[in-house]
Coordinates of C-alpha atoms in Angstrom, one line a residue:
X8 CA 52.5 109.3 113.8
X9 CA 56.1 108.7 114.7
X10 CA 59.4 110.0 113.4
X11 CA 60.5 106.4 113.0
X12 CA 57.8 106.0 110.4
X13 CA 59.8 108.2 108.1
X14 CA 63.4 108.0 109.3
X15 CA 65.5 104.9 110.2
X16 CA 69.2 104.2 110.5
X17 CA 71.2 102.4 107.8
X18 CA 72.0 99.2 109.7
X19 CA 75.0 98.5 107.4
X20 CA 76.9 101.4 109.1
X21 CA 75.3 101.3 112.5
X22 CA 78.1 99.7 114.4
X23 CA 81.4 101.3 115.1
X24 CA 84.5 100.5 113.1
X25 CA 87.4 98.5 114.5
X26 CA 90.4 98.8 112.2
X27 CA 91.9 95.5 113.4
X28 CA 88.7 93.5 113.2
X29 CA 87.5 95.0 109.9
X30 CA 90.8 94.7 108.1
X31 CA 89.8 91.4 106.5
X32 CA 86.4 92.4 105.3
X33 CA 85.3 94.9 102.6
X34 CA 82.1 96.1 104.2
X35 CA 83.6 99.2 105.7
X36 CA 85.2 100.2 102.4
X37 CA 81.9 99.5 100.6
X38 CA 80.0 101.8 102.9
X39 CA 82.6 104.5 103.3
X40 CA 81.8 107.9 102.0
X41 CA 85.0 109.7 100.9
X42 CA 84.5 113.4 101.8
X43 CA 86.4 116.5 100.9
X44 CA 88.2 116.4 104.3
X45 CA 89.2 112.8 103.6
X46 CA 90.7 113.8 100.2
X47 CA 92.6 116.6 102.0
X48 CA 94.2 114.1 104.4
X49 CA 95.1 111.7 101.6
X50 CA 96.7 114.7 99.8
X51 CA 98.8 115.3 102.8
X52 CA 99.7 111.6 103.1
X53 CA 100.8 111.5 99.4
X54 CA 102.8 114.7 99.8
X55 CA 104.7 113.1 102.7
X56 CA 105.6 110.1 100.5
X57 CA 106.8 112.5 97.8
X58 CA 109.0 114.7 100.0
X59 CA 109.9 112.6 103.1
X60 CA 109.1 115.7 105.1
X61 CA 107.2 114.0 107.9
X62 CA 106.9 110.5 109.3
X63 CA 103.9 110.8 111.6
X64 CA 100.8 112.9 112.4
X65 CA 97.6 112.6 114.3
X66 CA 93.9 112.9 113.5
X67 CA 91.8 114.3 116.3
X68 CA 88.1 115.0 116.6
X69 CA 84.9 114.1 118.5
X70 CA 83.5 110.6 118.7
X71 CA 81.6 109.5 115.7
X72 CA 83.1 111.8 113.1
X73 CA 84.6 108.9 111.1
X74 CA 88.2 108.8 112.0
X75 CA 88.3 105.0 112.3
X76 CA 86.4 104.6 109.0
X77 CA 88.9 106.9 107.3
X78 CA 91.8 104.9 108.7
X79 CA 90.3 101.7 107.4
X80 CA 90.0 103.3 104.0
X81 CA 93.6 104.6 104.0
X82 CA 94.9 101.2 105.1
X83 CA 93.0 99.6 102.2
X84 CA 94.4 102.2 99.7
X85 CA 98.0 101.1 100.6
X86 CA 97.5 97.4 100.1
X87 CA 98.6 95.0 97.4
X88 CA 97.4 95.6 93.9
X89 CA 95.4 92.3 93.8
X90 CA 93.7 92.8 97.2
X91 CA 89.9 93.2 96.6
X92 CA 89.6 95.8 99.4
X93 CA 92.5 97.8 97.9
X94 CA 91.0 97.6 94.4
X95 CA 87.6 98.8 95.8
X96 CA 89.2 101.7 97.8
X97 CA 91.3 102.8 94.8
X98 CA 88.2 102.8 92.6
X99 CA 86.5 105.0 95.1
X100 CA 89.4 107.4 95.1
X101 CA 89.6 107.4 91.3
X102 CA 86.0 108.6 91.0
X103 CA 86.8 111.5 93.3
X104 CA 90.3 112.5 92.2
X105 CA 92.1 110.4 89.6
X106 CA 95.2 112.5 89.7
X107 CA 95.6 112.0 93.4
X108 CA 95.3 108.3 93.0
X109 CA 97.9 108.3 90.3
X110 CA 100.3 110.2 92.6
X111 CA 99.7 107.7 95.4
X112 CA 100.4 104.7 93.1
X113 CA 103.6 106.3 91.8
X114 CA 104.9 106.6 95.3
X115 CA 103.8 103.1 96.4
X116 CA 105.5 101.6 93.3
X117 CA 108.6 103.6 94.0
X118 CA 108.9 102.6 97.6
X119 CA 107.6 99.0 97.7
X120 CA 108.7 95.8 95.8
X121 CA 106.5 94.3 93.1
X122 CA 103.5 96.5 93.8
X123 CA 103.2 94.9 97.2
X124 CA 102.0 98.1 98.8
X125 CA 103.0 99.1 102.3
X126 CA 103.3 96.7 105.2
X127 CA 100.2 97.7 107.2
X128 CA 99.8 97.4 110.9
X129 CA 96.4 98.4 112.2
X130 CA 96.3 98.8 116.0
X131 CA 93.3 99.6 118.3
X132 CA 94.8 100.8 121.6
X133 CA 93.4 100.0 125.0
X134 CA 94.1 101.1 128.6
X135 CA 97.7 100.1 128.6
X136 CA 101.2 101.3 127.7
X137 CA 102.1 102.4 124.1
X138 CA 104.6 99.5 124.0
X139 CA 102.0 97.0 124.8
X140 CA 99.6 98.3 122.2
X141 CA 102.4 98.3 119.5
X142 CA 103.4 94.8 120.5
X143 CA 99.9 93.5 120.2
X144 CA 99.4 95.2 116.9
X145 CA 102.6 93.8 115.5
X146 CA 101.7 90.3 116.7
X147 CA 98.2 90.5 115.1
X148 CA 99.7 91.6 111.8
X149 CA 102.1 88.6 111.8
X150 CA 99.4 86.3 113.1
X151 CA 97.3 87.1 110.0
X152 CA 100.2 86.3 107.8
X153 CA 101.2 83.0 109.5
X154 CA 98.0 81.6 111.0
X155 CA 95.3 82.9 108.6
X156 CA 97.1 83.3 105.3
X157 CA 99.4 80.3 106.0
X158 CA 102.7 82.0 105.1
X159 CA 105.6 79.5 105.0
X160 CA 108.3 82.2 104.8
X161 CA 110.8 81.2 107.5
X162 CA 111.7 84.8 108.3
X163 CA 108.1 85.8 108.9
X164 CA 107.5 82.7 111.1
X165 CA 110.7 83.4 113.0
X166 CA 109.6 87.1 113.8
X167 CA 106.1 85.9 114.7
X168 CA 107.4 83.2 117.1
X169 CA 110.0 85.5 118.7
X170 CA 107.5 88.3 119.2
X171 CA 104.9 86.0 120.7
X172 CA 107.4 84.6 123.1
X173 CA 108.5 88.0 124.3
X174 CA 104.9 89.1 124.9
X175 CA 104.0 85.9 126.7
X176 CA 107.1 86.3 129.0
X177 CA 106.2 90.0 129.4
X178 CA 109.7 91.0 128.3
X179 CA 108.7 93.3 125.5
X180 CA 110.6 96.6 125.7
X181 CA 110.5 99.7 123.5
X182 CA 113.9 98.7 122.0
X183 CA 112.4 95.4 121.0
X184 CA 109.5 97.2 119.2
X185 CA 112.0 99.3 117.2
X186 CA 114.0 96.2 116.4
X187 CA 111.0 94.3 115.2
X188 CA 109.7 97.2 113.1
X189 CA 113.2 97.5 111.5
X190 CA 113.3 93.8 110.8
X191 CA 109.8 93.9 109.2
X192 CA 110.7 96.8 107.0
X193 CA 113.7 95.0 105.7
X194 CA 111.8 91.7 105.4
X195 CA 109.0 93.1 103.3
X196 CA 111.2 95.7 101.5
X197 CA 108.6 98.4 101.9
X198 CA 107.8 101.2 104.3
X199 CA 105.5 100.4 107.2
X200 CA 102.1 102.1 107.7
X201 CA 101.4 101.9 111.4
X202 CA 97.9 103.1 112.2
X203 CA 97.0 103.5 115.9
X204 CA 93.3 104.1 116.7
X205 CA 92.0 105.1 120.1
X206 CA 95.4 106.5 121.1
X207 CA 93.7 108.5 123.8
X208 CA 93.4 105.3 125.9
X209 CA 97.2 105.1 126.0
X210 CA 97.4 108.7 127.1
X211 CA 94.9 108.0 129.9
X212 CA 97.0 105.0 131.0
X213 CA 100.1 107.1 131.1
X214 CA 98.4 109.9 133.0

């Protein structure tokens, strides 16, 4: 008799989460279990939106504790009101804490135009500079809008082409990152949610 006769892993959640790759699917949101710790972090996030007291923070912990899954859930929460992943994530939060969801929606509606949510930039860092990781994440976010969603907005296409050209010519500097983020914030008329996963790899590179 073997232990495997009685216990087996759930194959739906067996692979690790990649917040860039999984942004366009709802499988991570469907399988995510919103814990009390997750609710506490969302509470802190909403409090930041309400008070403007903080603009960034970090989540640290051992491998496999669910940081990437939580980031995917948070990114989905802050999407557009008609995005299926956003609807699913908000339904999950409503079941856990309806008042917290209401507070989040109030802040998103106050800060973004036409319930468009936040402009979300998921980034999975690798062994490179922070500037390079940010540039690649920005490019991927714009690529999804232009090449995948087929956006015909001239301003979005212009930012996408300019950023791609700078990266290809290896002329991306920190000032360009700041300039691009500022342009995107103005373009989408909403705050930017910039989520960097695996940031430790950037720290290893800098060390």
